[in-house]
PDB file of C-alpha atoms in Angstrom:
ATOM      1  CA  MET A 295      -0.813 -17.521 -14.785  1.00  0.00           C
ATOM      2  CA  ARG A 296      -4.426 -19.549 -15.114  1.00  0.00           C
ATOM      3  CA  VAL A 297      -7.377 -17.851 -17.066  1.00  0.00           C
ATOM      4  CA  ALA A 298     -10.381 -18.694 -15.811  1.00  0.00           C
ATOM      5  CA  GLU A 299     -13.363 -19.789 -18.018  1.00  0.00           C
ATOM      6  CA  PRO A 300     -15.116 -16.733 -19.014  1.00  0.00           C
ATOM      7  CA  ASN A 301     -18.349 -16.701 -17.400  1.00  0.00           C
ATOM      8  CA  LYS A 302     -21.770 -14.185 -18.157  1.00  0.00           C
ATOM      9  CA  LEU A 303     -20.250 -11.095 -16.836  1.00  0.00           C
ATOM     10  CA  HIS A 304     -15.934 -11.993 -17.904  1.00  0.00           C
ATOM     11  CA  ARG A 305     -16.267 -12.704 -21.281  1.00  0.00           C
ATOM     12  CA  LYS A 306     -14.451 -10.406 -23.760  1.00  0.00           C
ATOM     13  CA  SER A 307     -17.044  -7.412 -23.883  1.00  0.00           C
ATOM     14  CA  GLY A 308     -17.539  -7.728 -20.092  1.00  0.00           C
ATOM     15  CA  PHE A 309     -13.601  -7.106 -19.530  1.00  0.00           C
ATOM     16  CA  GLU A 310     -13.365  -4.044 -22.095  1.00  0.00           C
ATOM     17  CA  GLN A 311     -16.750  -2.649 -20.717  1.00  0.00           C
ATOM     18  CA  ALA A 312     -15.501  -2.701 -17.247  1.00  0.00           C
ATOM     19  CA  LEU A 313     -11.713  -1.720 -17.973  1.00  0.00           C
ATOM     20  CA  SER A 314     -13.534   1.262 -19.753  1.00  0.00           C
ATOM     21  CA  LEU A 315     -14.506   2.734 -16.573  1.00  0.00           C
ATOM     22  CA  TYR A 316     -10.913   3.349 -15.604  1.00  0.00           C
ATOM     23  CA  ASP A 317      -8.350   5.523 -17.099  1.00  0.00           C
ATOM     24  CA  LEU A 318      -6.166   2.222 -18.909  1.00  0.00           C
ATOM     25  CA  PRO A 319      -4.901   1.287 -21.973  1.00  0.00           C
ATOM     26  CA  ARG A 320      -7.351  -0.653 -24.067  1.00  0.00           C
ATOM     27  CA  ASN A 321      -4.866  -3.154 -24.731  1.00  0.00           C
ATOM     28  CA  ALA A 322      -4.030  -4.337 -21.476  1.00  0.00           C
ATOM     29  CA  THR A 323      -4.582  -8.052 -20.866  1.00  0.00           C
ATOM     30  CA  ILE A 324      -6.478  -9.544 -17.679  1.00  0.00           C
ATOM     31  CA  HIS A 325      -5.944 -13.189 -15.984  1.00  0.00           C
ATOM     32  CA  LEU A 326      -7.439 -14.363 -13.237  1.00  0.00           C
ATOM     33  CA  ILE A 327      -5.361 -14.927 -10.205  1.00  0.00           C
ATOM     34  CA  SER A 328      -7.725 -16.016  -7.494  1.00  0.00           C
ATOM     35  CA  ARG A 329     -11.127 -16.816  -6.671  1.00  0.00           C
ATOM     36  CA  SER A 330     -12.535 -17.154  -3.109  1.00  0.00           C
ATOM     37  CA  GLU A 331     -15.179 -14.629  -1.518  1.00  0.00           C
ATOM     38  CA  ASN A 332     -14.534 -12.159  -4.896  1.00  0.00           C
ATOM     39  CA  GLU A 333     -12.438 -12.871  -7.987  1.00  0.00           C
ATOM     40  CA  THR A 334      -9.319 -11.017  -8.179  1.00  0.00           C
ATOM     41  CA  TYR A 335      -7.943 -10.341 -12.118  1.00  0.00           C
ATOM     42  CA  LYS A 336      -4.152  -9.150 -12.947  1.00  0.00           C
ATOM     43  CA  VAL A 337      -4.444  -6.379 -15.280  1.00  0.00           C
ATOM     44  CA  GLU A 338      -1.532  -5.668 -17.255  1.00  0.00           C
ATOM     45  CA  ALA A 339      -0.291  -2.873 -19.936  1.00  0.00           C
ATOM     46  CA  PRO A 340       2.202  -4.022 -22.695  1.00  0.00           C
ATOM     47  CA  SER A 341       3.896  -0.725 -21.718  1.00  0.00           C
ATOM     48  CA  GLY A 342       4.567  -2.562 -18.166  1.00  0.00           C
ATOM     49  CA  GLY A 343       1.528  -1.211 -15.953  1.00  0.00           C
ATOM     50  CA  ARG A 344       0.225  -3.428 -13.524  1.00  0.00           C
ATOM     51  CA  TRP A 345      -3.171  -3.480 -11.300  1.00  0.00           C
ATOM     52  CA  ALA A 346      -5.215  -5.708  -9.500  1.00  0.00           C
ATOM     53  CA  LEU A 347      -8.884  -5.778 -10.158  1.00  0.00           C
ATOM     54  CA  ARG A 348     -11.432  -7.411  -7.239  1.00  0.00           C
ATOM     55  CA  VAL A 349     -14.784  -8.279  -8.297  1.00  0.00           C
ATOM     56  CA  GLN A 350     -17.031  -8.678  -6.086  1.00  0.00           C
ATOM     57  CA  ARG A 351     -19.174 -11.486  -5.108  1.00  0.00           C
ATOM     58  CA  PRO A 352     -23.158 -10.864  -6.095  1.00  0.00           C
ATOM     59  CA  GLY A 353     -24.635  -9.338  -2.811  1.00  0.00           C
ATOM     60  CA  TYR A 354     -21.793  -9.505  -0.284  1.00  0.00           C
ATOM     61  CA  GLN A 355     -20.960  -5.787  -0.100  1.00  0.00           C
ATOM     62  CA  SER A 356     -22.764  -2.736  -1.467  1.00  0.00           C
ATOM     63  CA  LYS A 357     -20.833   0.257  -2.835  1.00  0.00           C
ATOM     64  CA  ASN A 358     -21.049   1.833   0.736  1.00  0.00           C
ATOM     65  CA  THR A 359     -19.479  -0.782   2.489  1.00  0.00           C
ATOM     66  CA  LEU A 360     -17.241  -1.523   0.314  1.00  0.00           C
ATOM     67  CA  ALA A 361     -16.385   2.360   0.104  1.00  0.00           C
ATOM     68  CA  SER A 362     -16.001   2.467   4.127  1.00  0.00           C
ATOM     69  CA  GLU A 363     -13.083  -0.491   3.660  1.00  0.00           C
ATOM     70  CA  ILE A 364     -11.555   1.579   1.353  1.00  0.00           C
ATOM     71  CA  ALA A 365     -11.673   4.542   3.068  1.00  0.00           C
ATOM     72  CA  TRP A 366      -9.789   2.726   6.330  1.00  0.00           C
ATOM     73  CA  LEU A 367      -7.329   1.482   4.013  1.00  0.00           C
ATOM     74  CA  VAL A 368      -6.304   4.797   2.213  1.00  0.00           C
ATOM     75  CA  ALA A 369      -6.296   6.348   6.029  1.00  0.00           C
ATOM     76  CA  LEU A 370      -3.604   3.441   7.652  1.00  0.00           C
ATOM     77  CA  ARG A 371      -1.519   4.031   4.626  1.00  0.00           C
ATOM     78  CA  GLN A 372      -1.461   7.733   4.917  1.00  0.00           C
ATOM     79  CA  ASP A 373      -1.191   7.698   8.566  1.00  0.00           C
ATOM     80  CA  GLY A 374       2.046   5.932   8.180  1.00  0.00           C
ATOM     81  CA  VAL A 375       0.287   2.670  10.190  1.00  0.00           C
ATOM     82  CA  VAL A 376       1.029   0.192   7.259  1.00  0.00           C
ATOM     83  CA  ALA A 377       1.681  -0.511   3.446  1.00  0.00           C
ATOM     84  CA  THR A 378      -1.756  -1.075   1.978  1.00  0.00           C
ATOM     85  CA  PRO A 379      -3.107  -1.124  -1.745  1.00  0.00           C
ATOM     86  CA  ILE A 380      -3.518   1.982  -3.346  1.00  0.00           C
ATOM     87  CA  PRO A 381      -7.025   2.564  -4.629  1.00  0.00           C
ATOM     88  CA  ILE A 382      -7.383   3.632  -8.309  1.00  0.00           C
ATOM     89  CA  ALA A 383     -10.278   5.695  -9.001  1.00  0.00           C
ATOM     90  CA  GLY A 384     -12.424   5.375 -12.382  1.00  0.00           C
ATOM     91  CA  LEU A 385     -12.990   8.059 -14.497  1.00  0.00           C
ATOM     92  CA  ASN A 386     -16.171   9.275 -12.518  1.00  0.00           C
ATOM     93  CA  GLY A 387     -13.729  10.017  -9.687  1.00  0.00           C
ATOM     94  CA  GLU A 388     -14.893   7.050  -7.762  1.00  0.00           C
ATOM     95  CA  TRP A 389     -13.283   4.038  -6.225  1.00  0.00           C
ATOM     96  CA  VAL A 390     -16.191   1.631  -6.402  1.00  0.00           C
ATOM     97  CA  GLN A 391     -16.859   0.875  -9.831  1.00  0.00           C
ATOM     98  CA  VAL A 392     -20.003  -1.378 -10.958  1.00  0.00           C
ATOM     99  CA  ALA A 393     -19.641  -3.816 -14.027  1.00  0.00           C
ATOM    100  CA  GLN A 394     -22.673  -4.083 -15.998  1.00  0.00           C
ATOM    101  CA  GLY A 395     -23.454  -7.553 -17.289  1.00  0.00           C
ATOM    102  CA  ALA A 396     -25.727 -10.317 -17.076  1.00  0.00           C
ATOM    103  CA  PRO A 397     -27.034 -12.060 -15.016  1.00  0.00           C
ATOM    104  CA  GLU A 398     -26.480  -8.949 -12.651  1.00  0.00           C
ATOM    105  CA  ALA A 399     -24.070  -6.037 -12.150  1.00  0.00           C
ATOM    106  CA  ARG A 400     -21.074  -6.649  -9.824  1.00  0.00           C
ATOM    107  CA  ASN A 401     -19.152  -3.917  -7.778  1.00  0.00           C
ATOM    108  CA  MET A 402     -15.580  -3.926  -8.166  1.00  0.00           C
ATOM    109  CA  VAL A 403     -12.099  -1.921  -6.771  1.00  0.00           C
ATOM    110  CA  LEU A 404      -9.025  -1.415  -8.897  1.00  0.00           C
ATOM    111  CA  PHE A 405      -5.774  -1.120  -7.356  1.00  0.00           C
ATOM    112  CA  ALA A 406      -1.977  -0.319  -8.505  1.00  0.00           C
ATOM    113  CA  TRP A 407      -0.096  -3.763  -8.377  1.00  0.00           C
ATOM    114  CA  GLU A 408       1.920  -4.387  -4.813  1.00  0.00           C
ATOM    115  CA  ASP A 409       5.487  -6.047  -4.921  1.00  0.00           C
ATOM    116  CA  GLY A 410       6.230  -8.840  -2.958  1.00  0.00           C
ATOM    117  CA  ARG A 411       5.239 -12.438  -2.098  1.00  0.00           C
ATOM    118  CA  GLN A 412       3.075 -14.002  -0.177  1.00  0.00           C
ATOM    119  CA  PRO A 413       4.656 -16.008   2.854  1.00  0.00           C
ATOM    120  CA  ALA A 414       3.830 -19.791   3.259  1.00  0.00           C
ATOM    121  CA  MET A 415       3.976 -22.152   6.319  1.00  0.00           C
ATOM    122  CA  GLU A 416       6.894 -23.914   5.198  1.00  0.00           C
ATOM    123  CA  MET A 417       8.818 -20.420   5.457  1.00  0.00           C
ATOM    124  CA  ASP A 418      10.920 -19.504   8.779  1.00  0.00           C
ATOM    125  CA  LEU A 419       7.667 -17.148   9.957  1.00  0.00           C
ATOM    126  CA  ARG A 420       9.485 -16.099  13.190  1.00  0.00           C
ATOM    127  CA  GLN A 421      10.458 -12.090  11.715  1.00  0.00           C
ATOM    128  CA  CYS A 422       7.596 -11.936   9.380  1.00  0.00           C
ATOM    129  CA  PHE A 423       5.083 -12.542  12.551  1.00  0.00           C
ATOM    130  CA  ARG A 424       6.664 -10.478  15.162  1.00  0.00           C
ATOM    131  CA  SER A 425       6.726  -7.308  12.269  1.00  0.00           C
ATOM    132  CA  LEU A 426       2.936  -8.320  11.741  1.00  0.00           C
ATOM    133  CA  GLY A 427       2.401  -8.435  15.613  1.00  0.00           C
ATOM    134  CA  ALA A 428       3.441  -4.652  15.785  1.00  0.00           C
ATOM    135  CA  ILE A 429       1.732  -3.673  12.796  1.00  0.00           C
ATOM    136  CA  THR A 430      -1.772  -5.191  13.891  1.00  0.00           C
ATOM    137  CA  ALA A 431      -1.362  -3.439  17.081  1.00  0.00           C
ATOM    138  CA  LYS A 432      -0.818  -0.150  15.319  1.00  0.00           C
ATOM    139  CA  MET A 433      -3.860  -1.219  13.197  1.00  0.00           C
ATOM    140  CA  HIS A 434      -5.613  -1.568  16.239  1.00  0.00           C
ATOM    141  CA  ALA A 435      -4.814   1.920  17.792  1.00  0.00           C
ATOM    142  CA  HIS A 436      -5.508   3.784  14.697  1.00  0.00           C
ATOM    143  CA  SER A 437      -8.949   2.550  14.436  1.00  0.00           C
ATOM    144  CA  SER A 438      -9.773   3.125  18.295  1.00  0.00           C
ATOM    145  CA  THR A 439      -8.645   7.047  17.303  1.00  0.00           C
ATOM    146  CA  TRP A 440      -9.661   7.540  13.552  1.00  0.00           C
ATOM    147  CA  GLN A 441     -12.442   9.473  12.851  1.00  0.00           C
ATOM    148  CA  ARG A 442     -14.600   7.860  10.356  1.00  0.00           C
ATOM    149  CA  PRO A 443     -16.396   9.290   7.846  1.00  0.00           C
ATOM    150  CA  GLU A 444     -19.796  10.138   7.668  1.00  0.00           C
ATOM    151  CA  GLY A 445     -21.882   6.887   6.855  1.00  0.00           C
ATOM    152  CA  PHE A 446     -19.004   4.542   7.624  1.00  0.00           C
ATOM    153  CA  GLU A 447     -20.573   0.749   7.288  1.00  0.00           C
ATOM    154  CA  ARG A 448     -18.738  -2.333   8.155  1.00  0.00           C
ATOM    155  CA  PHE A 449     -19.377  -5.776   9.191  1.00  0.00           C
ATOM    156  CA  THR A 450     -19.336  -6.961  12.770  1.00  0.00           C
ATOM    157  CA  TRP A 451     -17.851 -10.076  13.485  1.00  0.00           C
ATOM    158  CA  ASP A 452     -19.347 -11.541  16.803  1.00  0.00           C
ATOM    159  CA  PHE A 453     -20.634 -14.662  17.926  1.00  0.00           C
ATOM    160  CA  GLU A 454     -23.860 -14.699  15.719  1.00  0.00           C
ATOM    161  CA  ALA A 455     -22.272 -13.250  12.689  1.00  0.00           C
ATOM    162  CA  ALA A 456     -19.686 -16.423  12.833  1.00  0.00           C
ATOM    163  CA  LEU A 457     -21.193 -19.041  14.272  1.00  0.00           C
ATOM    164  CA  GLY A 458     -25.091 -18.552  14.479  1.00  0.00           C
ATOM    165  CA  GLU A 459     -27.768 -20.145  12.893  1.00  0.00           C
ATOM    166  CA  SER A 460     -27.742 -17.144  10.139  1.00  0.00           C
ATOM    167  CA  ALA A 461     -23.529 -16.554   9.984  1.00  0.00           C
ATOM    168  CA  ARG A 462     -22.577 -14.663   7.218  1.00  0.00           C
ATOM    169  CA  TRP A 463     -20.103 -17.617   5.676  1.00  0.00           C
ATOM    170  CA  GLY A 464     -23.055 -20.249   6.320  1.00  0.00           C
ATOM    171  CA  ARG A 465     -23.686 -22.687   9.089  1.00  0.00           C
ATOM    172  CA  TRP A 466     -20.626 -24.968  10.221  1.00  0.00           C
ATOM    173  CA  ARG A 467     -23.475 -27.489  10.671  1.00  0.00           C
ATOM    174  CA  ASP A 468     -23.274 -27.381   6.819  1.00  0.00           C
ATOM    175  CA  GLY A 469     -19.650 -28.422   7.043  1.00  0.00           C
ATOM    176  CA  LEU A 470     -17.984 -31.105   4.400  1.00  0.00           C
ATOM    177  CA  GLY A 471     -18.325 -34.501   6.288  1.00  0.00           C
ATOM    178  CA  MET A 472     -20.528 -33.686   9.058  1.00  0.00           C
ATOM    179  CA  ASP A 473     -22.168 -36.630  11.105  1.00  0.00           C
ATOM    180  CA  PRO A 474     -23.661 -37.647  14.347  1.00  0.00           C
ATOM    181  CA  LYS A 475     -20.343 -37.392  16.283  1.00  0.00           C
ATOM    182  CA  LYS A 476     -18.641 -34.506  14.892  1.00  0.00           C
ATOM    183  CA  LEU A 477     -22.253 -32.472  15.139  1.00  0.00           C
ATOM    184  CA  ASP A 478     -22.173 -33.014  18.754  1.00  0.00           C
ATOM    185  CA  LEU A 479     -18.392 -32.539  19.242  1.00  0.00           C
ATOM    186  CA  PHE A 480     -18.716 -29.092  17.332  1.00  0.00           C
ATOM    187  CA  GLY A 481     -21.779 -28.131  18.633  1.00  0.00           C
ATOM    188  CA  ARG A 482     -20.263 -28.580  22.780  1.00  0.00           C
ATOM    189  CA  THR A 483     -17.404 -26.734  21.411  1.00  0.00           C
ATOM    190  CA  ALA A 484     -19.296 -23.618  19.527  1.00  0.00           C
ATOM    191  CA  ASP A 485     -21.570 -23.577  22.815  1.00  0.00           C
ATOM    192  CA  LEU A 486     -18.146 -22.948  25.412  1.00  0.00           C
ATOM    193  CA  ILE A 487     -16.894 -20.292  22.665  1.00  0.00           C
ATOM    194  CA  ARG A 488     -20.415 -18.652  23.157  1.00  0.00           C
ATOM    195  CA  ASP A 489     -20.150 -18.932  26.662  1.00  0.00           C
ATOM    196  CA  ARG A 490     -16.580 -17.394  27.224  1.00  0.00           C
ATOM    197  CA  LEU A 491     -17.046 -14.784  24.585  1.00  0.00           C
ATOM    198  CA  ALA A 492     -20.021 -13.306  26.842  1.00  0.00           C
ATOM    199  CA  ARG A 493     -18.066 -13.320  29.741  1.00  0.00           C
ATOM    200  CA  TYR A 494     -14.850 -11.874  28.040  1.00  0.00           C
ATOM    201  CA  GLY A 495     -16.986  -9.174  26.887  1.00  0.00           C
ATOM    202  CA  THR A 496     -17.067  -6.333  24.253  1.00  0.00           C
ATOM    203  CA  GLY A 497     -15.791  -3.448  25.774  1.00  0.00           C
ATOM    204  CA  PRO A 498     -13.703  -0.574  23.909  1.00  0.00           C
ATOM    205  CA  ASP A 499     -10.379  -1.843  24.658  1.00  0.00           C
ATOM    206  CA  ARG A 500     -10.870  -5.444  23.469  1.00  0.00           C
ATOM    207  CA  PHE A 501     -13.314  -5.221  20.485  1.00  0.00           C
ATOM    208  CA  GLY A 502     -13.165  -2.210  17.339  1.00  0.00           C
ATOM    209  CA  LEU A 503     -12.426  -1.770  14.026  1.00  0.00           C
ATOM    210  CA  ALA A 504      -9.784  -4.686  12.824  1.00  0.00           C
ATOM    211  CA  HIS A 505      -9.006  -6.671   9.594  1.00  0.00           C
ATOM    212  CA  CYS A 506     -10.186  -9.979  10.750  1.00  0.00           C
ATOM    213  CA  ASP A 507      -8.535 -12.008   7.635  1.00  0.00           C
ATOM    214  CA  LEU A 508      -5.000 -11.484   8.187  1.00  0.00           C
ATOM    215  CA  ARG A 509      -4.177 -15.010   6.712  1.00  0.00           C
ATOM    216  CA  LEU A 510      -0.911 -15.153   4.666  1.00  0.00           C
ATOM    217  CA  ALA A 511      -2.724 -14.912   1.675  1.00  0.00           C
ATOM    218  CA  ASN A 512      -3.464 -11.177   2.767  1.00  0.00           C
ATOM    219  CA  LEU A 513      -0.074 -10.611   3.415  1.00  0.00           C
ATOM    220  CA  LEU A 514       3.027  -9.483   0.837  1.00  0.00           C
ATOM    221  CA  VAL A 515       6.638  -9.848   1.984  1.00  0.00           C
ATOM    222  CA  HIS A 516       8.936  -7.082   0.167  1.00  0.00           C
ATOM    223  CA  GLU A 517      12.546  -7.212   1.000  1.00  0.00           C
ATOM    224  CA  THR A 518      11.977  -6.574   4.747  1.00  0.00           C
ATOM    225  CA  GLN A 519       8.402  -4.665   4.656  1.00  0.00           C
ATOM    226  CA  VAL A 520       5.405  -6.514   5.223  1.00  0.00           C
ATOM    227  CA  LYS A 521       2.490  -5.594   3.423  1.00  0.00           C
ATOM    228  CA  VAL A 522      -1.507  -6.073   4.405  1.00  0.00           C
ATOM    229  CA  ILE A 523      -3.733  -6.501   1.751  1.00  0.00           C
ATOM    230  CA  ASP A 524      -7.181  -7.180   0.781  1.00  0.00           C
ATOM    231  CA  PHE A 525      -9.457  -5.338   3.489  1.00  0.00           C
ATOM    232  CA  ASP A 526     -12.650  -6.684   2.014  1.00  0.00           C
ATOM    233  CA  ASP A 527     -13.306  -8.696   5.444  1.00  0.00           C
ATOM    234  CA  CYS A 528     -12.364  -5.908   8.002  1.00  0.00           C
ATOM    235  CA  GLY A 529     -14.910  -4.994  10.601  1.00  0.00           C
ATOM    236  CA  PHE A 530     -15.963  -4.702  13.890  1.00  0.00           C
ATOM    237  CA  SER A 531     -14.576  -7.597  15.961  1.00  0.00           C
ATOM    238  CA  TRP A 532     -12.134  -8.664  18.972  1.00  0.00           C
ATOM    239  CA  TYR A 533      -8.750  -7.205  18.506  1.00  0.00           C
ATOM    240  CA  MET A 534      -7.501 -10.588  19.408  1.00  0.00           C
ATOM    241  CA  TYR A 535      -9.569 -12.141  16.876  1.00  0.00           C
ATOM    242  CA  ASP A 536      -6.805 -11.117  14.404  1.00  0.00           C
ATOM    243  CA  ALA A 537      -4.187 -13.432  15.967  1.00  0.00           C
ATOM    244  CA  ALA A 538      -6.642 -16.211  15.321  1.00  0.00           C
ATOM    245  CA  THR A 539      -6.661 -15.381  11.816  1.00  0.00           C
ATOM    246  CA  LEU A 540      -3.148 -15.522  11.062  1.00  0.00           C
ATOM    247  CA  LEU A 541      -3.175 -19.663  11.367  1.00  0.00           C
ATOM    248  CA  SER A 542      -6.324 -19.748   8.743  1.00  0.00           C
ATOM    249  CA  PHE A 543      -6.478 -23.269   7.008  1.00  0.00           C
ATOM    250  CA  TYR A 544      -3.162 -24.212   9.236  1.00  0.00           C
ATOM    251  CA  GLU A 545      -4.895 -24.259  12.898  1.00  0.00           C
ATOM    252  CA  HIS A 546      -4.175 -28.081  12.781  1.00  0.00           C
ATOM    253  CA  GLN A 547      -0.960 -28.453  11.794  1.00  0.00           C
ATOM    254  CA  PRO A 548       2.139 -29.061  14.333  1.00  0.00           C
ATOM    255  CA  GLY A 549       3.900 -26.132  15.243  1.00  0.00           C
ATOM    256  CA  ALA A 550       0.844 -23.561  14.140  1.00  0.00           C
ATOM    257  CA  ALA A 551      -0.103 -22.473  17.354  1.00  0.00           C
ATOM    258  CA  GLY A 552       3.506 -21.376  18.407  1.00  0.00           C
ATOM    259  CA  LEU A 553       3.411 -18.629  15.741  1.00  0.00           C
ATOM    260  CA  ILE A 554       1.040 -16.381  17.760  1.00  0.00           C
ATOM    261  CA  GLU A 555       3.719 -15.648  20.276  1.00  0.00           C
ATOM    262  CA  PHE A 556       5.841 -14.153  17.797  1.00  0.00           C
ATOM    263  CA  TRP A 557       2.922 -11.967  16.749  1.00  0.00           C
ATOM    264  CA  LEU A 558       2.432 -11.030  20.394  1.00  0.00           C
ATOM    265  CA  GLU A 559       6.090 -10.207  20.903  1.00  0.00           C
ATOM    266  CA  GLY A 560       5.618  -7.808  18.233  1.00  0.00           C
ATOM    267  CA  TYR A 561       2.326  -6.012  19.220  1.00  0.00           C
ATOM    268  CA  ARG A 562       3.584  -5.962  22.727  1.00  0.00           C
ATOM    269  CA  THR A 563       6.230  -3.626  21.106  1.00  0.00           C
ATOM    270  CA  VAL A 564       3.265  -1.154  20.596  1.00  0.00           C
ATOM    271  CA  ARG A 565       0.597  -2.026  22.537  1.00  0.00           C
ATOM    272  CA  THR A 566       0.054  -3.996  26.274  1.00  0.00           C
ATOM    273  CA  VAL A 567      -2.127  -7.001  25.960  1.00  0.00           C
ATOM    274  CA  ALA A 568      -3.749  -8.102  29.107  1.00  0.00           C
ATOM    275  CA  LYS A 569      -3.737 -11.446  30.606  1.00  0.00           C
ATOM    276  CA  ALA A 570      -6.884 -12.167  29.823  1.00  0.00           C
ATOM    277  CA  GLU A 571      -6.650 -11.355  26.185  1.00  0.00           C
ATOM    278  CA  GLU A 572      -4.210 -13.793  25.586  1.00  0.00           C
ATOM    279  CA  GLU A 573      -5.578 -16.343  27.530  1.00  0.00           C
ATOM    280  CA  GLU A 574      -8.357 -15.879  25.209  1.00  0.00           C
ATOM    281  CA  ILE A 575      -6.753 -16.392  22.090  1.00  0.00           C
ATOM    282  CA  PRO A 576      -7.109 -20.230  21.233  1.00  0.00           C
ATOM    283  CA  THR A 577     -10.914 -19.256  22.117  1.00  0.00           C
ATOM    284  CA  PHE A 578     -10.535 -16.831  18.786  1.00  0.00           C
ATOM    285  CA  VAL A 579      -8.784 -19.623  16.990  1.00  0.00           C
ATOM    286  CA  MET A 580     -11.765 -22.304  17.902  1.00  0.00           C
ATOM    287  CA  LEU A 581     -13.998 -19.582  16.710  1.00  0.00           C
ATOM    288  CA  ARG A 582     -12.416 -18.820  13.481  1.00  0.00           C
ATOM    289  CA  ARG A 583     -11.658 -22.647  12.715  1.00  0.00           C
ATOM    290  CA  LEU A 584     -15.634 -23.373  12.943  1.00  0.00           C
ATOM    291  CA  LEU A 585     -16.043 -20.384  11.091  1.00  0.00           C
ATOM    292  CA  LEU A 586     -13.837 -21.751   8.369  1.00  0.00           C
ATOM    293  CA  VAL A 587     -15.396 -25.117   8.267  1.00  0.00           C
ATOM    294  CA  ALA A 588     -18.597 -23.354   7.356  1.00  0.00           C
ATOM    295  CA  TRP A 589     -16.705 -21.159   4.702  1.00  0.00           C
ATOM    296  CA  VAL A 590     -15.373 -24.066   3.002  1.00  0.00           C
ATOM    297  CA  GLY A 591     -18.922 -25.921   2.803  1.00  0.00           C
ATOM    298  CA  SER A 592     -20.769 -23.230   1.664  1.00  0.00           C
ATOM    299  CA  HIS A 593     -18.188 -22.376  -0.857  1.00  0.00           C
ATOM    300  CA  ALA A 594     -17.471 -25.480  -2.365  1.00  0.00           C
ATOM    301  CA  GLU A 595     -17.343 -24.511  -5.761  1.00  0.00           C
ATOM    302  CA  THR A 596     -13.932 -22.727  -5.221  1.00  0.00           C
ATOM    303  CA  ASP A 597     -10.504 -24.087  -5.659  1.00  0.00           C
ATOM    304  CA  LEU A 598      -9.525 -23.166  -2.018  1.00  0.00           C
ATOM    305  CA  ALA A 599     -12.373 -25.389  -0.722  1.00  0.00           C
ATOM    306  CA  ARG A 600     -11.983 -28.050  -2.759  1.00  0.00           C
ATOM    307  CA  SER A 601      -8.121 -28.620  -2.102  1.00  0.00           C
ATOM    308  CA  LEU A 602      -9.288 -28.823   1.617  1.00  0.00           C
ATOM    309  CA  GLY A 603     -12.053 -31.137   1.564  1.00  0.00           C
ATOM    310  CA  VAL A 604     -13.301 -33.063   4.263  1.00  0.00           C
ATOM    311  CA  ALA A 605     -10.356 -33.891   5.011  1.00  0.00           C
ATOM    312  CA  TYR A 606     -10.139 -30.276   6.978  1.00  0.00           C
ATOM    313  CA  THR A 607     -13.541 -30.988   8.889  1.00  0.00           C
ATOM    314  CA  ASP A 608     -11.930 -33.999   9.999  1.00  0.00           C
ATOM    315  CA  GLN A 609      -8.646 -32.398  11.191  1.00  0.00           C
ATOM    316  CA  THR A 610     -10.781 -30.036  13.007  1.00  0.00           C
ATOM    317  CA  VAL A 611     -11.952 -32.836  15.653  1.00  0.00           C
ATOM    318  CA  GLY A 612      -8.585 -32.791  17.139  1.00  0.00           C
ATOM    319  CA  LEU A 613      -8.736 -29.210  17.691  1.00  0.00           C
ATOM    320  CA  CYS A 614     -11.771 -29.691  19.141  1.00  0.00           C
ATOM    321  CA  SER A 615     -11.201 -32.076  21.810  1.00  0.00           C
ATOM    322  CA  ALA A 616      -8.326 -30.575  22.971  1.00  0.00           C
ATOM    323  CA  TYR A 617     -10.171 -27.046  23.425  1.00  0.00           C
ATOM    324  CA  LEU A 618     -12.624 -28.805  25.400  1.00  0.00           C
ATOM    325  CA  ARG A 619     -10.103 -30.555  27.536  1.00  0.00           C
ATOM    326  CA  ARG A 620      -8.220 -27.241  28.060  1.00  0.00           C
ATOM    327  CA  TYR A 621     -11.734 -24.997  29.124  1.00  0.00           C
ATOM    328  CA  GLY A 622     -14.701 -27.418  29.298  1.00  0.00           C
TER     329      GLY A 622
END
């Protein structure tokens, strides 16, 4: 397991201070397991206890938006909708804790460790996606009727937040390896996405609280159960956008789009999908793809962005061309 080089916040004293906010063994060890929007650490005690500590990127989430995230995932689990991570409150009884450290404080949340393995594209994902389709439909149905707690606050993932000039994950124009031809092609694609989504609308049957990041890295399969983790980007968006997030970073691979059919098959066992909704899924796939081009460009320091590199932008060219031929 990789261990990060300690930065100013995450020196040994910083870890000790962070863990002291919870009822955890003082001799627990901590290892970095992923760095994306946030840093996620595995905390282990010699006695066998395991937890996941998520340390937020500075400025990305407020304490209230984090508390709102936790409120929904707790409700989903308590209401029997889906297996979600179990948050662990700090000694002060709050889910969101603040780790004090240089150069600035960081919000963090501790979860009980969830057993399971992440699915991978080289696996047979048909049954996984069928199960996830039914789970996603249950999540959408839950969010449409759930009584949100007072002060509930989450992102809105509309066109402007995804691909606008002040997009949350950066501008797609600043993606790696951009040149005049790509700027023109991607720009025409973004314009078409904007126009189609304006016509599609944001009615309550199509737009609401959703996970918004159901990529493979945010799923765990344990025996026959599919678990959904990392609700860090949950917010208000089109329900069918969740279908597009399934293919995150793999949209260009042969056969990837066909997996959505298995997701739809499972989804329809719980909730109907109108023809207009199904027909717009390719638009959400392109919205997500350009959003991720922007993310890679604005997160070039992460291992994931470095592994994707300029190739991810180059592989987007064919997707844009096919989308424009289909809908342009």
